Structures are given as C-alpha cells and as structure tokens.
PDB file of C-alpha atoms in Angstrom:
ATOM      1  CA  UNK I  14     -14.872   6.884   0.860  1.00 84.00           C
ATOM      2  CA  UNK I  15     -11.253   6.593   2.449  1.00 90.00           C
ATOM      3  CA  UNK I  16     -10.913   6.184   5.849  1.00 93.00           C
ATOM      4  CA  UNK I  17      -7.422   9.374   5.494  1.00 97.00           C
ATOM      5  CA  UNK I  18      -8.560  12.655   3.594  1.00 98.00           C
ATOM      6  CA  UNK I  19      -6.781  13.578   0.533  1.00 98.00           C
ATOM      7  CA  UNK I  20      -7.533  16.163  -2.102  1.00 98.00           C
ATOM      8  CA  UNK I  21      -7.748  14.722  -5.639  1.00 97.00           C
ATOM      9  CA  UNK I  22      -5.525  16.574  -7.556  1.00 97.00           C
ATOM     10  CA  UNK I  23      -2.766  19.187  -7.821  1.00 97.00           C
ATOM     11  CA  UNK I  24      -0.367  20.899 -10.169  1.00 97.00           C
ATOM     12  CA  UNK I  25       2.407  22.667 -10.520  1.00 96.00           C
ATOM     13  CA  UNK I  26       5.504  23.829 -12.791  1.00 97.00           C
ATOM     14  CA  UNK I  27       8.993  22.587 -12.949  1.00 97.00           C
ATOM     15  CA  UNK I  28      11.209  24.075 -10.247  1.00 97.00           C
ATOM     16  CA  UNK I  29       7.848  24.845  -7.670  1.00 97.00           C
ATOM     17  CA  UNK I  30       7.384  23.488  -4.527  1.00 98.00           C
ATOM     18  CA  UNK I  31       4.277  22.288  -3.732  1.00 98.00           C
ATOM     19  CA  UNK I  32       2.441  20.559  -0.854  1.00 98.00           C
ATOM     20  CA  UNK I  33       0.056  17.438  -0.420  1.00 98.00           C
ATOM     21  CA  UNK I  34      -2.419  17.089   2.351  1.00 98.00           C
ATOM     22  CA  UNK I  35      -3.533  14.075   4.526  1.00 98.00           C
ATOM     23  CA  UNK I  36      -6.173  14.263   7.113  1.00 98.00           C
ATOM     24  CA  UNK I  37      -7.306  11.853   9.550  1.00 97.00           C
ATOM     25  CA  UNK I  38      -8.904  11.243  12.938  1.00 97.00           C
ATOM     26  CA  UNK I  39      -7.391  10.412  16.459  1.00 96.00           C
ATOM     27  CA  UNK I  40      -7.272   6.878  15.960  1.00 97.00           C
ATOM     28  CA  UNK I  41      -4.789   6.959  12.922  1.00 97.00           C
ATOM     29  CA  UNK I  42      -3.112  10.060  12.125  1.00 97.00           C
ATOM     30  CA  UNK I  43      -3.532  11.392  15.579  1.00 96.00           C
ATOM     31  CA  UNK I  44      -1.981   8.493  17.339  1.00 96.00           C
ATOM     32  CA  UNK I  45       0.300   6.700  14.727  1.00 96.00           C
ATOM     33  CA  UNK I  46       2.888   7.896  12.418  1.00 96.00           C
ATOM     34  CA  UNK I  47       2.259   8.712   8.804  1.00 97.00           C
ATOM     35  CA  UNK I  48       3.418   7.156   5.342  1.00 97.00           C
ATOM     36  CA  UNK I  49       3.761   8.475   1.912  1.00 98.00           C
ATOM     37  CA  UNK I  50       3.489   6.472  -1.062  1.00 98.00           C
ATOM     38  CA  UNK I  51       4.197   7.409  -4.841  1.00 98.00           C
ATOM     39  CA  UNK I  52       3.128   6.176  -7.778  1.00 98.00           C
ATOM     40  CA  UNK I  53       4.008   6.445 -11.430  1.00 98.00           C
ATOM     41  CA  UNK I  54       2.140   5.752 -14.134  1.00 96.00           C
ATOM     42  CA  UNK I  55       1.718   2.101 -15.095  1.00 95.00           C
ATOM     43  CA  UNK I  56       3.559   0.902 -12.121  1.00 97.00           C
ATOM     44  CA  UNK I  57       3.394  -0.294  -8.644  1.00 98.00           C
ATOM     45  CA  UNK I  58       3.381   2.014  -5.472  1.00 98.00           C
ATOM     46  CA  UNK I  59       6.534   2.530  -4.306  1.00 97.00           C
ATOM     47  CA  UNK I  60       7.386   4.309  -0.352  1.00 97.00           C
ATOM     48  CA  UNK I  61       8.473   7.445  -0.613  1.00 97.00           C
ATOM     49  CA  UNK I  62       8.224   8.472   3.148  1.00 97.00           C
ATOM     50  CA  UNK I  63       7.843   6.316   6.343  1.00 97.00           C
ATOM     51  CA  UNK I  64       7.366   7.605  10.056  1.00 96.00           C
ATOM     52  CA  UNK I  65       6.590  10.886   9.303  1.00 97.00           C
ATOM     53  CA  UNK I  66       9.462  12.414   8.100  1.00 97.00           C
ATOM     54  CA  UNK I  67      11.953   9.609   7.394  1.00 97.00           C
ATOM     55  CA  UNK I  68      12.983   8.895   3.622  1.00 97.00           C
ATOM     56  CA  UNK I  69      12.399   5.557   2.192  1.00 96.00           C
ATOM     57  CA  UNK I  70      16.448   4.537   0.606  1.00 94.00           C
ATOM     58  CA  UNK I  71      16.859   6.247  -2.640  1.00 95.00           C
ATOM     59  CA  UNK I  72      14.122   8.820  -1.944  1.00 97.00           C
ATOM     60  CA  UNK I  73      16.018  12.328  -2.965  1.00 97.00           C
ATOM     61  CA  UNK I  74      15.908  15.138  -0.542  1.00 96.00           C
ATOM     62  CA  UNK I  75      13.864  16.643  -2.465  1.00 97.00           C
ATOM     63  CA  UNK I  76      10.720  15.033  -0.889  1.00 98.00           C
ATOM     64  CA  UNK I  77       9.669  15.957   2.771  1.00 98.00           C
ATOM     65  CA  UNK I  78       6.850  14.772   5.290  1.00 98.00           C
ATOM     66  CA  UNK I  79       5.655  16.205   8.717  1.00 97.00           C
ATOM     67  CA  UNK I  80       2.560  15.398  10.595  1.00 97.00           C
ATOM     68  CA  UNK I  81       0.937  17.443  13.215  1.00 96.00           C
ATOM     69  CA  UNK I  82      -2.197  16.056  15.037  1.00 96.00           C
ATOM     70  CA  UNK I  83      -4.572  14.538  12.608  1.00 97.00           C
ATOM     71  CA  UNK I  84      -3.216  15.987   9.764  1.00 98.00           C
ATOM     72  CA  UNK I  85       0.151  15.055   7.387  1.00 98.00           C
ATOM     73  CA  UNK I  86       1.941  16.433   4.710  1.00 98.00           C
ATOM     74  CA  UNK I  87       3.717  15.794   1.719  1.00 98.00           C
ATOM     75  CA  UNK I  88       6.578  18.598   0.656  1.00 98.00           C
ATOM     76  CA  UNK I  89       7.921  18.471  -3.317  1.00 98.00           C
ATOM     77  CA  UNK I  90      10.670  20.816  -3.715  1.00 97.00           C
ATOM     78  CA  UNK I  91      12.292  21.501  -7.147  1.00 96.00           C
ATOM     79  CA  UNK I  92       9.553  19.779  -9.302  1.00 97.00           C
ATOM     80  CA  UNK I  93      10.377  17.642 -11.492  1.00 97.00           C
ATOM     81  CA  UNK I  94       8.259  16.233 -14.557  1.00 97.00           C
ATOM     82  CA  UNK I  95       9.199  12.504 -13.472  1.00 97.00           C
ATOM     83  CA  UNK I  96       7.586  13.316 -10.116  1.00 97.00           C
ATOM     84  CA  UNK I  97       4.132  13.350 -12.211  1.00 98.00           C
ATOM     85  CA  UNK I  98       1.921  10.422 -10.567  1.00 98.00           C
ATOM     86  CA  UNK I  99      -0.077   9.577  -8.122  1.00 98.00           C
ATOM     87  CA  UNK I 100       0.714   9.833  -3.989  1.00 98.00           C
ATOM     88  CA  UNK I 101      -1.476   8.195  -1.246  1.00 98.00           C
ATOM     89  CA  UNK I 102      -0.770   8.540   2.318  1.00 98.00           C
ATOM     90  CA  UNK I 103      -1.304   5.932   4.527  1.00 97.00           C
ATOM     91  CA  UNK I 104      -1.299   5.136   8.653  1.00 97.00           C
ATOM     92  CA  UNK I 105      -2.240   2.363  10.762  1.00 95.00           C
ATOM     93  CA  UNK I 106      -6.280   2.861  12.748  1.00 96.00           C
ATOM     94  CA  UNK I 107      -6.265   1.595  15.929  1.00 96.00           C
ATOM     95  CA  UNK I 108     -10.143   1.452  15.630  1.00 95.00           C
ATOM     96  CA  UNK I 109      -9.897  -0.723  12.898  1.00 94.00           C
ATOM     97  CA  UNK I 110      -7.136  -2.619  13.295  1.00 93.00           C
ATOM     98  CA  UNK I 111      -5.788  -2.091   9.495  1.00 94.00           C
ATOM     99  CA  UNK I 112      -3.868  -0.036   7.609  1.00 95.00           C
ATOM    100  CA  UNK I 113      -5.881   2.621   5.657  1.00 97.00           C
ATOM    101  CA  UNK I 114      -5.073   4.675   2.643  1.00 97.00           C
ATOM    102  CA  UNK I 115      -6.109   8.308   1.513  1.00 98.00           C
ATOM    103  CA  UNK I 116      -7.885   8.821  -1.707  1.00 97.00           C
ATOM    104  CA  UNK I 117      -5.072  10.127  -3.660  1.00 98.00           C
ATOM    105  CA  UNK I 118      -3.579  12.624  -5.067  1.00 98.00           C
ATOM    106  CA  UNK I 119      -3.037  13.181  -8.582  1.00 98.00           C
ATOM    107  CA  UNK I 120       0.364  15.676  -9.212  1.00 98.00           C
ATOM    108  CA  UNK I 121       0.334  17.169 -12.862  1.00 97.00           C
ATOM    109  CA  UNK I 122       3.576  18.697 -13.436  1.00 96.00           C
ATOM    110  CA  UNK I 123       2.658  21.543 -15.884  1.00 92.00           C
TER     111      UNK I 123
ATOM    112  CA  UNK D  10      17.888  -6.924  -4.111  1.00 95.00           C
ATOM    113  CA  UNK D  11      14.661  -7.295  -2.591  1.00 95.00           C
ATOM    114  CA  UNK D  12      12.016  -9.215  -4.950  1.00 97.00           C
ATOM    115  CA  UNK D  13       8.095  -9.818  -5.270  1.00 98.00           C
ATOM    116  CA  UNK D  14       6.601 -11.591  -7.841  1.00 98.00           C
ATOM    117  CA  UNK D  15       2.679 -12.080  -7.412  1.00 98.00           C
ATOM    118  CA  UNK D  16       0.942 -14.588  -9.465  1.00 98.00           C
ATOM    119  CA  UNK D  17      -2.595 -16.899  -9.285  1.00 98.00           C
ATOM    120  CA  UNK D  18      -4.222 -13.768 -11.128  1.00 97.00           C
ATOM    121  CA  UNK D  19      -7.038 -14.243 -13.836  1.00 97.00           C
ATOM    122  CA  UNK D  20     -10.255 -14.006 -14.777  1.00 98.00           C
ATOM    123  CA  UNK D  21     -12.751 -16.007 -12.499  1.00 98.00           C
ATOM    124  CA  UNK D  22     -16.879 -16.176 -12.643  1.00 98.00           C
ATOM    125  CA  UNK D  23     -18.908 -13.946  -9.660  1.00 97.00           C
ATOM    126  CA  UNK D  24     -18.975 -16.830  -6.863  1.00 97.00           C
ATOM    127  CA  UNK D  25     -15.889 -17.979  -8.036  1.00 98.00           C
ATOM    128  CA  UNK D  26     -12.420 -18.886  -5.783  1.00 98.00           C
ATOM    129  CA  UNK D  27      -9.046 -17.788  -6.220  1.00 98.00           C
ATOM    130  CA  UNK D  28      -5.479 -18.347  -4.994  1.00 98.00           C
ATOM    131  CA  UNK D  29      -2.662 -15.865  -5.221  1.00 98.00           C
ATOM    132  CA  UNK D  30       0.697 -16.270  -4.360  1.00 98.00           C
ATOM    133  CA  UNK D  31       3.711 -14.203  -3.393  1.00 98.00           C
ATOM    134  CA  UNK D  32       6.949 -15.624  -4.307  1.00 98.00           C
ATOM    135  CA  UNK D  33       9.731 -13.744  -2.144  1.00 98.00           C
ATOM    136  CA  UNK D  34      13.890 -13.215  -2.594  1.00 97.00           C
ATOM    137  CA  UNK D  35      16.665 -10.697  -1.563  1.00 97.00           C
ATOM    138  CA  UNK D  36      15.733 -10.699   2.109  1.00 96.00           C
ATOM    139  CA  UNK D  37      14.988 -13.250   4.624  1.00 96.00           C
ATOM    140  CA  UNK D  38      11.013 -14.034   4.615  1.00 97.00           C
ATOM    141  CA  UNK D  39      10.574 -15.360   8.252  1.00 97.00           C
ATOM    142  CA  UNK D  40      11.768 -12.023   9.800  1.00 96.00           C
ATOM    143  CA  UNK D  41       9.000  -9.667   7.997  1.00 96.00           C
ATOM    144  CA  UNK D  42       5.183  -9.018   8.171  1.00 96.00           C
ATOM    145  CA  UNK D  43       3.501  -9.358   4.593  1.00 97.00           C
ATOM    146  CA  UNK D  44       1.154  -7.293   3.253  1.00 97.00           C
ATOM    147  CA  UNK D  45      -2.148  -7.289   0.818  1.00 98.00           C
ATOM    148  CA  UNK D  46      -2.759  -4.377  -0.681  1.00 98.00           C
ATOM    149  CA  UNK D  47      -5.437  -3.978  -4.091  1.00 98.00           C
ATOM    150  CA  UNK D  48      -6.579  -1.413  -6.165  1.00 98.00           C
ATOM    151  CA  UNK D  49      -9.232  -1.261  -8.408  1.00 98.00           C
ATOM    152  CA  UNK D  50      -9.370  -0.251 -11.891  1.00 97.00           C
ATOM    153  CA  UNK D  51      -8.759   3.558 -12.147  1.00 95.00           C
ATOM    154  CA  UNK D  52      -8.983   3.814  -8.291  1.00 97.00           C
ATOM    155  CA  UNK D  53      -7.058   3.967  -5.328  1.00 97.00           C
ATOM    156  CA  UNK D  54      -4.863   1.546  -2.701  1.00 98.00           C
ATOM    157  CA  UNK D  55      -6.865  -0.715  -0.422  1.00 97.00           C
ATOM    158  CA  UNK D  56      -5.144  -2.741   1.956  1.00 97.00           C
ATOM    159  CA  UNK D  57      -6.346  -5.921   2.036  1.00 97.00           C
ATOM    160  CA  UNK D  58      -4.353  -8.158   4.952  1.00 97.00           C
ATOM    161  CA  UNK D  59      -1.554  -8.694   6.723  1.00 96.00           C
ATOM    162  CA  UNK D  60       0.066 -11.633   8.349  1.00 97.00           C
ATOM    163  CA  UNK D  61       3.008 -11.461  10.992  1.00 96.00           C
ATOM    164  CA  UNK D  62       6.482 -13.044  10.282  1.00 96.00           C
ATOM    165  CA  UNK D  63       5.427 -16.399  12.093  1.00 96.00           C
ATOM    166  CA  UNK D  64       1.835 -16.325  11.161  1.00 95.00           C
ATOM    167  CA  UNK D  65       0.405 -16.036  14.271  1.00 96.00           C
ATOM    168  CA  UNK D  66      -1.062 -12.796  13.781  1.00 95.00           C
ATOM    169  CA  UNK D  67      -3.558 -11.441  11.308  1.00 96.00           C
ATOM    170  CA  UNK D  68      -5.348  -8.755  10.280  1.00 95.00           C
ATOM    171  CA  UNK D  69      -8.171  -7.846   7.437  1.00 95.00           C
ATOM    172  CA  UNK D  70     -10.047  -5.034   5.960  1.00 95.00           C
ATOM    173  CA  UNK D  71     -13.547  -4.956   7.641  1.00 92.00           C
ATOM    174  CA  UNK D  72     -14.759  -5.175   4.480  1.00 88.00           C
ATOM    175  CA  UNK D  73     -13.238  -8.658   3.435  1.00 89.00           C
ATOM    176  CA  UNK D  74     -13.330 -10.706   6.734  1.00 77.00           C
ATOM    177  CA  UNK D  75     -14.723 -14.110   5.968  1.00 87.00           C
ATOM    178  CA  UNK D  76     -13.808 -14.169   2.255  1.00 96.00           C
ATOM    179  CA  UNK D  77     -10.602 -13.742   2.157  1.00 97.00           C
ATOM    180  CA  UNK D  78      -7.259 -16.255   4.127  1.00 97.00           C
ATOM    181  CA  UNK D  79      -3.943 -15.053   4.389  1.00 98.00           C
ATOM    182  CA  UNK D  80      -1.360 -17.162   4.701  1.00 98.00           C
ATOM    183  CA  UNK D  81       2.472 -17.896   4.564  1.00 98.00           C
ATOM    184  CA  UNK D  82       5.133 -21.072   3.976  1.00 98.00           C
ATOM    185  CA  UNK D  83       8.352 -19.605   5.364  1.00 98.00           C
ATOM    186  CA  UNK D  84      10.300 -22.611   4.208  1.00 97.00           C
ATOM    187  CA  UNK D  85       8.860 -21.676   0.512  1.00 97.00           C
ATOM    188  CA  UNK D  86       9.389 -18.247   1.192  1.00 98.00           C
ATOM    189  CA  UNK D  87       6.005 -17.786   0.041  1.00 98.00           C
ATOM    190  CA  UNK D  88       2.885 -15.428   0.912  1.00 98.00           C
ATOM    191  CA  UNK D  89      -0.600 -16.567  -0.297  1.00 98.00           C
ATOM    192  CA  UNK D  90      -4.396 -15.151  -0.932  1.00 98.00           C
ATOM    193  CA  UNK D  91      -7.177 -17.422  -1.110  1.00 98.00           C
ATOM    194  CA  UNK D  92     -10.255 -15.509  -2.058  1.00 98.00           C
ATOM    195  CA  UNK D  93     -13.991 -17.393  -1.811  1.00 97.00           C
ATOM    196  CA  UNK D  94     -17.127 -16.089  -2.686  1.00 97.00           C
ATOM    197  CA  UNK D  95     -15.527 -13.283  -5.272  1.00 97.00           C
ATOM    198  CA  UNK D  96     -17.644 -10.277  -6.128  1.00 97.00           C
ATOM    199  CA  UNK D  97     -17.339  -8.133  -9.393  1.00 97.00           C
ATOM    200  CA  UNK D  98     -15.923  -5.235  -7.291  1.00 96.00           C
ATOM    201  CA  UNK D  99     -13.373  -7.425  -6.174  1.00 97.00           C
ATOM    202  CA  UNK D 100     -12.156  -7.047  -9.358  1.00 98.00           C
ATOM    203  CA  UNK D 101      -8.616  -5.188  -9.336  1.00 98.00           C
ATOM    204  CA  UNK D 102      -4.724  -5.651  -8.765  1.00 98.00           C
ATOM    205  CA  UNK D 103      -3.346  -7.327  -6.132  1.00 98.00           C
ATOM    206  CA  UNK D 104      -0.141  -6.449  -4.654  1.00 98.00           C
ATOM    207  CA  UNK D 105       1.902  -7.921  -2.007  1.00 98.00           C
ATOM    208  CA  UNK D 106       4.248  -6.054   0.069  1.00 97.00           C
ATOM    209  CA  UNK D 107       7.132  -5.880   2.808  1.00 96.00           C
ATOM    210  CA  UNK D 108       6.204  -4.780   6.063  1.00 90.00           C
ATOM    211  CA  UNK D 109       8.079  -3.672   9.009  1.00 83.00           C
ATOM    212  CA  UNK D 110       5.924  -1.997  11.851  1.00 80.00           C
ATOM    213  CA  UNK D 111       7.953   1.434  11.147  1.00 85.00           C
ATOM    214  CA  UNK D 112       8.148   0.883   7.761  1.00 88.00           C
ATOM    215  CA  UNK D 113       4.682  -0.440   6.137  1.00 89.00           C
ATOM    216  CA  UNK D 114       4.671  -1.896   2.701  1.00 90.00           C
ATOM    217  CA  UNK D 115       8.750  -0.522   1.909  1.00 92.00           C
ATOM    218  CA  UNK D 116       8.293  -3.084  -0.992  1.00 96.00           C
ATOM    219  CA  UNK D 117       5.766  -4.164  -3.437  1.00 97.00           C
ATOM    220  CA  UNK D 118       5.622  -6.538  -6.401  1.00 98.00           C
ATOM    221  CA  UNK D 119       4.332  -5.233  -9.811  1.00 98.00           C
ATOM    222  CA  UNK D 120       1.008  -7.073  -8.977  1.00 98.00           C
ATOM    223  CA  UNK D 121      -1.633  -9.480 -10.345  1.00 98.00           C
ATOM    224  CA  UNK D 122      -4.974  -8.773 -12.452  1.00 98.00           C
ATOM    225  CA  UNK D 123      -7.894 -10.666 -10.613  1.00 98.00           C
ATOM    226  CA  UNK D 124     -10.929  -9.935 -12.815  1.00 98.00           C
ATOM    227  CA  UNK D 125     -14.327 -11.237 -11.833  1.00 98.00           C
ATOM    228  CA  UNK D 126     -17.223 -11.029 -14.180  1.00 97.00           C
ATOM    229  CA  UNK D 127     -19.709 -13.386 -16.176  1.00 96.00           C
TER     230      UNK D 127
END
C-alpha cells in the first residue's frame, strides 16, 4: 500500500489530453511540494516534473503539474505514443522522514 | 553529462549480505544528496535511503532500518548499499539517484538486479 494515492491505469488516443492524479495527506502533499516521475518501458525512472509545476531540462511543454492541498496532478497534452509508460508521483513525509512514492500509473496510448 | 552506474547486484541466499555501489561522473559528488530508490519485480518505486552531501545526515524507509547502511567516499566519488539479513522480498532493482532538496532523484542510473532466493 503506498503511502501517495494513485489510480492504476489510464488511456487515451494520440492528440488527447489527459490527466493523472496523486493524493496524499497533510504531512506530504499538503505541506511539501510534489514530483512527477516517468517511466518507459525497460528503463529507469526518469523526472519529468519537480516542485510542483517546474519541468525537469528536456521535459517538453507538453507535460504540466499543479498541486492543490493534498492532492497533485499530472497534465499530458498532445499525446503521444512514446509517452506510453509508467508515471509515479512522489513528495517528501514529514511524518516519516522519507520520500514516498504513489502506486503508479500505467498510460496506454490507444 | 551526468552519469550513474550501479553495480554489486546478484543473486544472494535468504540471510545473505550484499554490497552495492554507485559509481558517479559529470557533476561534482560532494555537493549532492544521494538517493536509494528499488523496485520490485513488476511493481512500483520504493525509496530506500538517502545520505547528505557530507554524510552526516541519513535517512531510511521504516521498513529497512537496521538492515540496510548507506554510505559515501567523496574522494571515490562513490555511493554504497550494504544490505544484511536479505529477505526474498528484498528481491528487486536498485537504483541510485541525484538529489537536490528541490529537485529529488533528477538522475538515476539504469540499476542493479539483487535477487534473493534459495
């Protein structure tokens, strides 16, 4: 069971935009900032979006983050089929003194 | 270019003892936090550790306090994992990372297999 709340999986078609959720508690997502990590298949994680918002270098505009109170999110315009993979968010607990990951989400690009 | 090349990965007996390492270029060691992060087969991201840029800091995962050091040689620019007392469901790939207190993990290696089974 992961400490941030993601669901599973989501799809969508070339061209969509779609959205990935994060939700926490006060002591991470309420009181520190949020992270988005992406994965591809067969490789390592990679950051996609730190502090909220900011994009990682190389990250196209395409991807955006917010986060309001305990929850995040995770914006994909203009889908692409190489966007396919997984995406965890992540945020530092002040409770316990770590860094702790959602579940993951698995995008299927249709 | 930043690079992070794990290694000390393999396949160890339940009880067993392991030591990973973290070999690190492209950016100067010293100045950064390091990072642990695993992930079991088919699963998803765990962090593990992390150790500030002089060491005296750290931080584990509830979950793995007393089993598992982390440590660093800045003049070897290297980041280690010893791991005692391994359990089957430690089994998984271990990944070190970059850290900066904005900017958590903003680079990983590809990662090492530890599998631990009989």
């Amino acid at each position: 069971q992961s400490v941030l709340t993601q669901p599973p999986s989501t799809s969508g078609t070339p061209g969509q935009r779609v959205t990935l959720s994060c939700s926490g508690r006060s002591s991470n997502l309420g009181s520190n900032p949020v992270h988005w990590y992406q994965q591809l298949p067969g490789t390592a994680p990679k950051l996609l979006i730190y502090s909220n918002y900011q994009r990682h270098s190389g990250v196209p505009d395409r991807f955006s983050g917010s986060r309001s109170g305990t929850s995040a999110s995770l914006v994909i315009s203009g889908l692409q089929s190489e966007d396919e993979g997984d995406y965890y968010c992540a945020a530092w607990d002040d409770s316990l003194s770590g860094l702790v990951f959602g579940g993951g989400t698995k995008l299927t690009v249709l | 270019e930043v690079q992070l090349v794990e290694s000390g990965g393999g396949l160890v007996k339940p009880g067993g003892s392991l030591r990973l390492s973290c070999a690190v270029s492209g950016f100067t060691f010293s100045s950064y936090s390091m990072n642990w992060v695993r992930q079991a087969p088919g699963q998803g991201l765990e962090w593990v550790a992390c150790i500030s840029s002089g060491g005296d800091y750290i931080y584990y995962a509830d979950s793995l306090k007393g089993r598992f050091t982390i440590s660093r040689d800045n003049a070897e620019n290297s980041l280690y994992l010893e791991m005692n007392s391994l359990r089957v469901e430690d089994t998984a790939v271990y990944y070190c990372a970059r850290d900066l207190t904005v900017k958590p993990c903003d680079y990983w290696g590809q990662g090492t297999l530890v599998t631990v089974s009989s």
